[in-house]
Coordinates of C-alpha atoms in Angstrom, one line a residue:
X1 CA 7.4 -9.1 -15.3
X2 CA 5.8 -9.9 -11.9
X3 CA 4.5 -6.3 -11.8
X4 CA 2.9 -6.6 -15.3
X5 CA 1.3 -9.9 -14.4
X6 CA -0.2 -8.4 -11.3
X7 CA -1.4 -5.4 -13.2
X8 CA -3.1 -7.8 -15.8
X9 CA -4.6 -9.7 -13.0
X10 CA -6.0 -6.5 -11.5
X11 CA -7.5 -5.4 -14.8
X12 CA -9.1 -8.8 -15.3
X13 CA -10.7 -8.5 -11.9
X14 CA -11.9 -4.9 -12.7
X15 CA -13.6 -6.3 -15.8
X16 CA -15.3 -8.9 -13.7
X17 CA -16.4 -6.3 -11.1
X18 CA -17.6 -4.0 -13.9
X19 CA -20.1 -6.6 -15.1
X20 CA -21.4 -6.9 -11.5
X21 CA -21.7 -3.1 -11.2
X22 CA -23.6 -2.9 -14.4
X23 CA -26.0 -5.7 -13.4
X24 CA -27.0 -3.8 -10.3
X25 CA -27.6 -0.5 -12.1
X26 CA -24.1 1.0 -12.0
X27 CA -22.2 2.7 -14.8
X28 CA -21.2 0.3 -17.6
X29 CA -17.6 -0.8 -17.5
X30 CA -16.8 1.9 -14.9
X31 CA -14.0 0.1 -13.0
X32 CA -12.2 -1.4 -16.0
X33 CA -12.3 1.8 -17.9
X34 CA -11.0 4.0 -15.1
X35 CA -8.4 1.5 -13.9
X36 CA -7.3 0.9 -17.5
X37 CA -6.7 4.6 -18.1
X38 CA -4.9 4.9 -14.8
X39 CA -2.8 1.8 -15.6
X40 CA -1.8 3.4 -18.9
X41 CA -0.8 6.6 -17.3
X42 CA 1.1 4.7 -14.6
X43 CA 3.0 2.7 -17.1
X44 CA 4.1 5.9 -18.9
X45 CA 5.3 7.3 -15.5
X46 CA 7.1 4.0 -14.8
X47 CA 9.0 4.2 -18.1
X48 CA 9.8 7.9 -17.6
X49 CA 11.1 7.3 -14.1
X50 CA 13.1 4.2 -15.2
X51 CA 14.9 6.3 -17.7
X52 CA 15.7 9.2 -15.4
X53 CA 18.8 8.8 -13.2
X54 CA 17.5 8.4 -9.7
X55 CA 20.3 10.6 -8.3
X56 CA 18.8 13.6 -10.1
X57 CA 15.7 13.2 -8.0
X58 CA 17.6 13.8 -4.7
X59 CA 17.3 17.6 -5.0
X60 CA 13.5 17.3 -5.5
X61 CA 12.7 14.7 -2.8
X62 CA 12.5 17.1 0.1
X63 CA 10.4 19.5 -1.9
X64 CA 8.1 16.6 -2.9
X65 CA 7.7 15.6 0.8
X66 CA 6.9 19.2 1.9
X67 CA 4.3 19.5 -0.8
X68 CA 2.7 16.2 0.3
X69 CA 2.7 17.3 4.0
X70 CA 1.1 20.6 3.0
X71 CA -1.6 18.7 1.1
X72 CA -2.2 16.5 4.2
X73 CA -2.7 19.7 6.3
X74 CA -5.1 21.1 3.6
X75 CA -7.3 18.0 4.2
X76 CA -8.1 19.3 7.6
X77 CA -9.4 22.6 6.4
X78 CA -13.2 22.6 6.2
X79 CA -14.4 22.7 2.6
X80 CA -11.2 21.3 1.0
X81 CA -11.1 17.6 1.9
X82 CA -13.6 15.1 0.7
X83 CA -14.7 12.1 2.8
X84 CA -15.2 8.6 1.6
X85 CA -15.6 5.4 3.5
X86 CA -15.1 7.2 6.8
X87 CA -11.8 8.9 5.8
X88 CA -11.3 12.5 4.8
X89 CA -8.4 11.6 2.5
X90 CA -9.2 13.2 -0.9
X91 CA -8.7 16.6 -2.4
X92 CA -11.1 17.1 -5.4
X93 CA -9.4 18.3 -8.6
X94 CA -12.2 18.6 -11.1
X95 CA -13.2 15.1 -12.3
X96 CA -10.3 13.6 -10.4
X97 CA -9.4 13.2 -6.7
X98 CA -5.9 13.5 -5.2
X99 CA -5.1 11.3 -2.2
X100 CA -2.0 12.8 -0.5
X101 CA -1.5 9.9 1.9
X102 CA -0.8 7.5 -1.0
X103 CA 1.9 9.7 -2.3
X104 CA 3.2 10.2 1.2
X105 CA 4.4 6.6 1.2
X106 CA 6.6 7.2 -1.8
X107 CA 7.9 10.5 -0.3
X108 CA 8.9 8.7 2.9
X109 CA 11.0 6.2 0.8
X110 CA 12.6 8.9 -1.3
X111 CA 13.5 11.2 1.6
X112 CA 14.3 8.3 4.0
X113 CA 16.9 6.9 1.6
X114 CA 18.8 10.2 1.4
X115 CA 18.5 11.2 5.1
X116 CA 19.6 7.8 6.5
X117 CA 22.6 7.9 4.2
X118 CA 23.4 11.4 5.5
X119 CA 23.4 10.0 9.1
X120 CA 25.7 7.1 8.3
X121 CA 28.4 8.3 10.6
X122 CA 26.2 8.2 13.7
X123 CA 24.9 4.6 13.6
X124 CA 24.8 4.2 17.3
X125 CA 22.9 7.4 18.1
X126 CA 19.2 7.3 18.5
X127 CA 18.9 11.0 17.9
X128 CA 20.6 10.8 14.6
X129 CA 18.1 8.3 13.4
X130 CA 15.0 10.1 14.8
X131 CA 15.9 13.6 13.7
X132 CA 14.8 14.5 11.1
X133 CA 13.6 11.3 9.5
X134 CA 11.7 9.7 12.4
X135 CA 10.1 13.0 13.4
X136 CA 9.0 13.6 9.8
X137 CA 7.4 10.2 9.5
X138 CA 5.7 10.5 12.9
X139 CA 4.2 13.8 11.8
X140 CA 3.0 12.2 8.6
X141 CA 1.5 9.3 10.5
X142 CA -0.3 11.7 12.8
X143 CA -1.8 13.7 10.0
X144 CA -3.0 10.5 8.2
X145 CA -4.5 9.1 11.5
X146 CA -6.4 12.4 11.9
X147 CA -8.0 11.7 8.4
X148 CA -9.3 8.5 9.9
X149 CA -7.0 6.3 7.8
X150 CA -5.1 4.1 10.4
X151 CA -4.3 1.5 7.7
X152 CA -2.2 3.9 5.6
X153 CA -0.5 5.2 8.8
X154 CA 0.5 1.6 9.7
X155 CA 2.0 1.1 6.3
X156 CA 4.0 4.4 6.6
X157 CA 5.1 3.4 10.1
X158 CA 6.2 0.0 8.9
X159 CA 8.2 1.6 6.1
X160 CA 9.9 3.8 8.6
X161 CA 10.8 0.9 10.9
X162 CA 12.0 -1.2 7.9
X163 CA 14.3 1.6 6.7
X164 CA 15.7 2.2 10.2
X165 CA 16.4 -1.5 10.6
X166 CA 18.2 -1.7 7.2
X167 CA 20.3 1.3 8.2
X168 CA 21.6 -0.6 11.2
X169 CA 19.7 1.0 14.1
X170 CA 20.6 -0.5 17.5
X171 CA 18.2 -3.4 18.2
X172 CA 17.1 -2.0 21.6
X173 CA 16.4 1.4 20.1
X174 CA 14.4 -0.2 17.2
X175 CA 12.4 -2.3 19.6
X176 CA 11.6 0.7 21.8
X177 CA 10.3 2.7 18.8
X178 CA 8.4 -0.3 17.4
X179 CA 6.8 -0.8 20.8
X180 CA 5.9 2.8 21.1
X181 CA 4.3 2.7 17.6
X182 CA 2.3 -0.4 18.6
X183 CA 1.0 1.3 21.7
X184 CA 0.0 4.3 19.7
X185 CA -1.8 2.2 17.1
X186 CA -3.7 0.4 19.9
X187 CA -4.6 3.7 21.5
X188 CA -6.0 5.0 18.2
X189 CA -7.9 1.8 17.7
X190 CA -9.5 1.9 21.2
X191 CA -10.6 5.5 20.6
X192 CA -12.9 4.5 17.7
X193 CA -15.9 2.3 17.9
X194 CA -15.5 1.3 14.2
X195 CA -11.9 0.3 14.7
X196 CA -12.7 -1.5 17.9
X197 CA -15.4 -3.5 16.0
X198 CA -12.9 -4.4 13.3
X199 CA -10.4 -5.6 16.0
X200 CA -13.1 -7.7 17.7
X201 CA -14.2 -9.2 14.4
X202 CA -10.6 -10.3 13.9
X203 CA -10.4 -11.9 17.3
X204 CA -13.7 -13.8 16.8
X205 CA -15.2 -13.5 13.3
X206 CA -18.2 -15.6 14.3
X207 CA -19.2 -13.4 17.1
X208 CA -21.3 -11.0 15.0
X209 CA -21.5 -12.3 11.4
X210 CA -24.3 -9.9 10.5
X211 CA -22.7 -6.9 12.2
X212 CA -19.1 -6.0 12.8
X213 CA -17.8 -9.3 11.4
X214 CA -20.0 -9.2 8.2
X215 CA -17.3 -8.0 5.8
X216 CA -14.7 -10.6 7.1
X217 CA -17.4 -13.4 7.1
X218 CA -18.4 -12.7 3.5
X219 CA -14.7 -12.6 2.5
X220 CA -14.2 -16.0 4.0
X221 CA -17.3 -17.3 2.2
X222 CA -15.9 -16.0 -1.1
X223 CA -12.6 -17.7 -0.5
X224 CA -14.4 -20.9 0.6
X225 CA -16.5 -21.0 -2.5
X226 CA -13.4 -20.8 -4.7
X227 CA -12.1 -24.2 -3.5
X228 CA -8.9 -25.3 -5.3
X229 CA -9.6 -24.1 -8.8
X230 CA -12.3 -21.4 -8.4
X231 CA -15.8 -21.0 -9.8
X232 CA -14.4 -19.5 -13.0
X233 CA -13.5 -16.0 -14.4
X234 CA -16.4 -13.6 -14.0
X235 CA -18.5 -16.2 -12.1
X236 CA -18.2 -14.8 -8.6
X237 CA -21.4 -14.5 -6.6
X238 CA -20.0 -12.5 -3.7
X239 CA -19.2 -9.5 -6.0
X240 CA -23.0 -8.8 -6.4
X241 CA -23.1 -6.5 -3.3
X242 CA -22.8 -9.4 -0.8
X243 CA -19.2 -8.5 0.0
X244 CA -18.7 -4.8 0.9
X245 CA -15.8 -3.0 -0.9
X246 CA -15.3 -6.0 -3.2
X247 CA -13.5 -3.9 -5.9
X248 CA -11.1 -2.2 -3.4
X249 CA -10.0 -3.6 -0.1
X250 CA -11.5 -7.1 -0.6
X251 CA -10.6 -7.8 -4.2
X252 CA -8.4 -10.7 -3.1
X253 CA -11.4 -12.5 -1.8
X254 CA -13.2 -12.2 -5.2
X255 CA -10.0 -13.3 -6.9
X256 CA -9.8 -16.3 -4.7
X257 CA -13.5 -17.1 -5.4
X258 CA -13.0 -17.0 -9.2
X259 CA -9.6 -18.5 -9.5
X260 CA -9.5 -20.7 -6.3
X261 CA -6.6 -21.4 -3.9
X262 CA -4.2 -21.9 -6.8
X263 CA -4.9 -18.5 -8.3
X264 CA -4.7 -16.8 -4.9
X265 CA -1.4 -18.6 -4.2
X266 CA -0.1 -17.5 -7.6
X267 CA -0.7 -13.9 -6.7
X268 CA 1.3 -14.4 -3.4
X269 CA 4.1 -16.0 -5.4
X270 CA 4.2 -13.0 -7.8
X271 CA 4.6 -10.6 -4.8
X272 CA 7.3 -12.9 -3.4
X273 CA 9.1 -12.9 -6.8
X274 CA 8.9 -9.1 -6.8
X275 CA 10.3 -8.9 -3.3
X276 CA 13.1 -11.4 -4.2
X277 CA 14.0 -9.4 -7.3
X278 CA 14.3 -6.2 -5.2
X279 CA 16.4 -8.0 -2.6
X280 CA 18.8 -9.3 -5.2
X281 CA 19.0 -5.9 -7.0
X282 CA 19.7 -4.1 -3.7
X283 CA 22.5 -6.5 -2.8
X284 CA 24.2 -5.8 -6.1
X285 CA 23.8 -2.0 -5.8
X286 CA 27.0 -0.2 -4.8
X287 CA 25.3 3.1 -4.0
X288 CA 23.8 3.1 -0.5
X289 CA 21.1 5.6 -1.4
X290 CA 20.1 3.4 -4.3
X291 CA 20.1 0.4 -2.1
X292 CA 17.8 2.0 0.4
X293 CA 15.6 3.3 -2.4
X294 CA 15.1 -0.2 -3.8
X295 CA 14.6 -1.7 -0.4
X296 CA 12.0 1.0 0.5
X297 CA 10.0 0.6 -2.7
X298 CA 10.1 -3.2 -2.4
X299 CA 9.0 -3.0 1.2
X300 CA 6.2 -0.6 0.3
X301 CA 4.7 -3.0 -2.3
X302 CA 5.2 -6.3 -0.3
X303 CA 4.2 -4.9 3.1
X304 CA 1.0 -3.4 1.8
X305 CA 0.2 -6.7 -0.1
X306 CA 0.8 -8.7 3.1
X307 CA -1.4 -6.4 5.2
X308 CA -4.2 -6.5 2.7
X309 CA -4.1 -10.3 2.1
X310 CA -3.7 -10.9 5.9
X311 CA -6.9 -8.8 6.5
X312 CA -8.9 -10.5 3.8
X313 CA -8.0 -14.0 5.0
X314 CA -8.5 -13.2 8.7
X315 CA -4.8 -13.6 9.5
X316 CA -4.6 -9.8 10.4
X317 CA -7.2 -7.2 11.4
X318 CA -8.8 -5.4 8.4
X319 CA -7.1 -2.1 7.8
X320 CA -8.7 -0.9 4.5
X321 CA -5.4 -0.7 2.5
X322 CA -5.6 -1.7 -1.2
X323 CA -3.9 -4.7 -2.8
X324 CA -1.0 -3.3 -4.9
X325 CA -1.7 -3.4 -8.7
X326 CA -5.0 -5.3 -8.3
X327 CA -7.4 -3.2 -6.1
X328 CA -9.4 -0.4 -7.7
X329 CA -7.8 2.9 -6.8
X330 CA -6.2 5.4 -9.1
X331 CA -3.9 7.1 -6.6
X332 CA -2.7 3.8 -5.2
X333 CA -2.0 2.3 -8.7
X334 CA 0.0 5.3 -9.8
X335 CA 2.1 5.2 -6.7
X336 CA 2.9 1.5 -7.0
X337 CA 3.9 1.8 -10.7
X338 CA 6.0 4.9 -9.9
X339 CA 7.8 2.8 -7.2
X340 CA 8.6 0.1 -9.8
X341 CA 9.9 2.9 -12.1
X342 CA 12.3 4.0 -9.3
X343 CA 13.5 0.5 -8.7
X344 CA 14.2 0.1 -12.5
X345 CA 16.0 3.5 -12.4
X346 CA 18.4 2.3 -9.7
X347 CA 19.0 -0.9 -11.6
X348 CA 19.8 1.0 -14.7
X349 CA 22.0 3.8 -13.4
X350 CA 23.6 2.6 -10.1
X351 CA 27.0 0.9 -10.3
X352 CA 27.1 -2.7 -9.3
X353 CA 29.2 -4.0 -6.5
X354 CA 32.2 -6.1 -7.5
X355 CA 31.4 -9.8 -7.6

C-alpha cells in the first residue's frame, strides 16, 4: 500500500511538472506520459515477480550480475555510452535508454543474499565475507564512479555494508571496511571540482548562493515557501526553471512547496512504513536467503530515499540520486517496483518462522 501511495504521489508531481514544462516550451505532458507508461510496465513486472518463487531466481542471479557488469564496462567504450548531467551512465536502445548502474543495485541484493548465505559457516573470517561478494561490489562501485556517478556508488556501497552487517560480520572488520569506503569516497570527491563545490555548498549553503550553492539554495526556498500546508497542487513557482533538476533529483523540494511540511512528512512516513513492513516480514521469514533478500530490497528503497531527502533538505551533501517511486526516471522506477515484487515473492513463498 505504501508503495502504491508513493507511486501515485510521484505521478501527481509529474503532472504538475508537465504543466511547467509545457509553459516554457517543452513537450506537452512529457513527464506524466513517460512516467505513467513506465509505472504501468513496472507494476506488471512487480506482479510477475511476486508470483514467481524467488528461489527459482537463484540460478539466474549471477548471470544477471555478470550481464550488468558487462554493461557497465560497455559504457566506457567510446561511442556506446551516452552522457547526461555529467555522467556517462546510459546505453541508447532506440527510443529508450538503459542505465546499468540502476539495475546493478538490484543485482547486488540478489547475489549478495545468496553469497552471504553460502558463507554462513565462516562468520568470523574477513576473507569469507570479502570474497567474492565484497570484491564484486567494490568492482561495481569502481565502474560506476568512473561513469561520474558517485551517488549511485554510495548507494551500492551502503547496500553492501548493510548486508554484511546483517550477516553478522565482526564489528571491527565492518568498521574497517566502512572507514575505507569513506576515505575512498572523500578521495573521489576531492578529485573533482564539481563534487568539491557540492561538498562546500553543503558545509555553507550561503557561501555562494548564485554559484555552487544555487541548487540547494533554491531547494530550501521551495521548502520554505510551502510552509505547513503548501501553496497547493500544481501551484509551485520553483518548478518554472528556478530549481535545477526539479523533476528528478529535487522533486522532494517541489512536493514540499506544493503540499507543505505535512505533505513532505507524510512521504517520509510512507517510506518508514515500507521499511517497517520489510523488517517485520524479514523477522518472520524462516529462509535466510529470503530474509537477506527482503532486507536488501528494503534497504535499497529506504537508503536511497534517505540520501535523496537528506540532500534536498541540506542535511546531507547532494548526490544526484532519485527519490524512489517519485522522481522522474524510467530505469529507477522499474528497479524500485521490481524490488517490491521480490519482497512480495518472499512473503508469498517463504515459510514463516514458528511463532
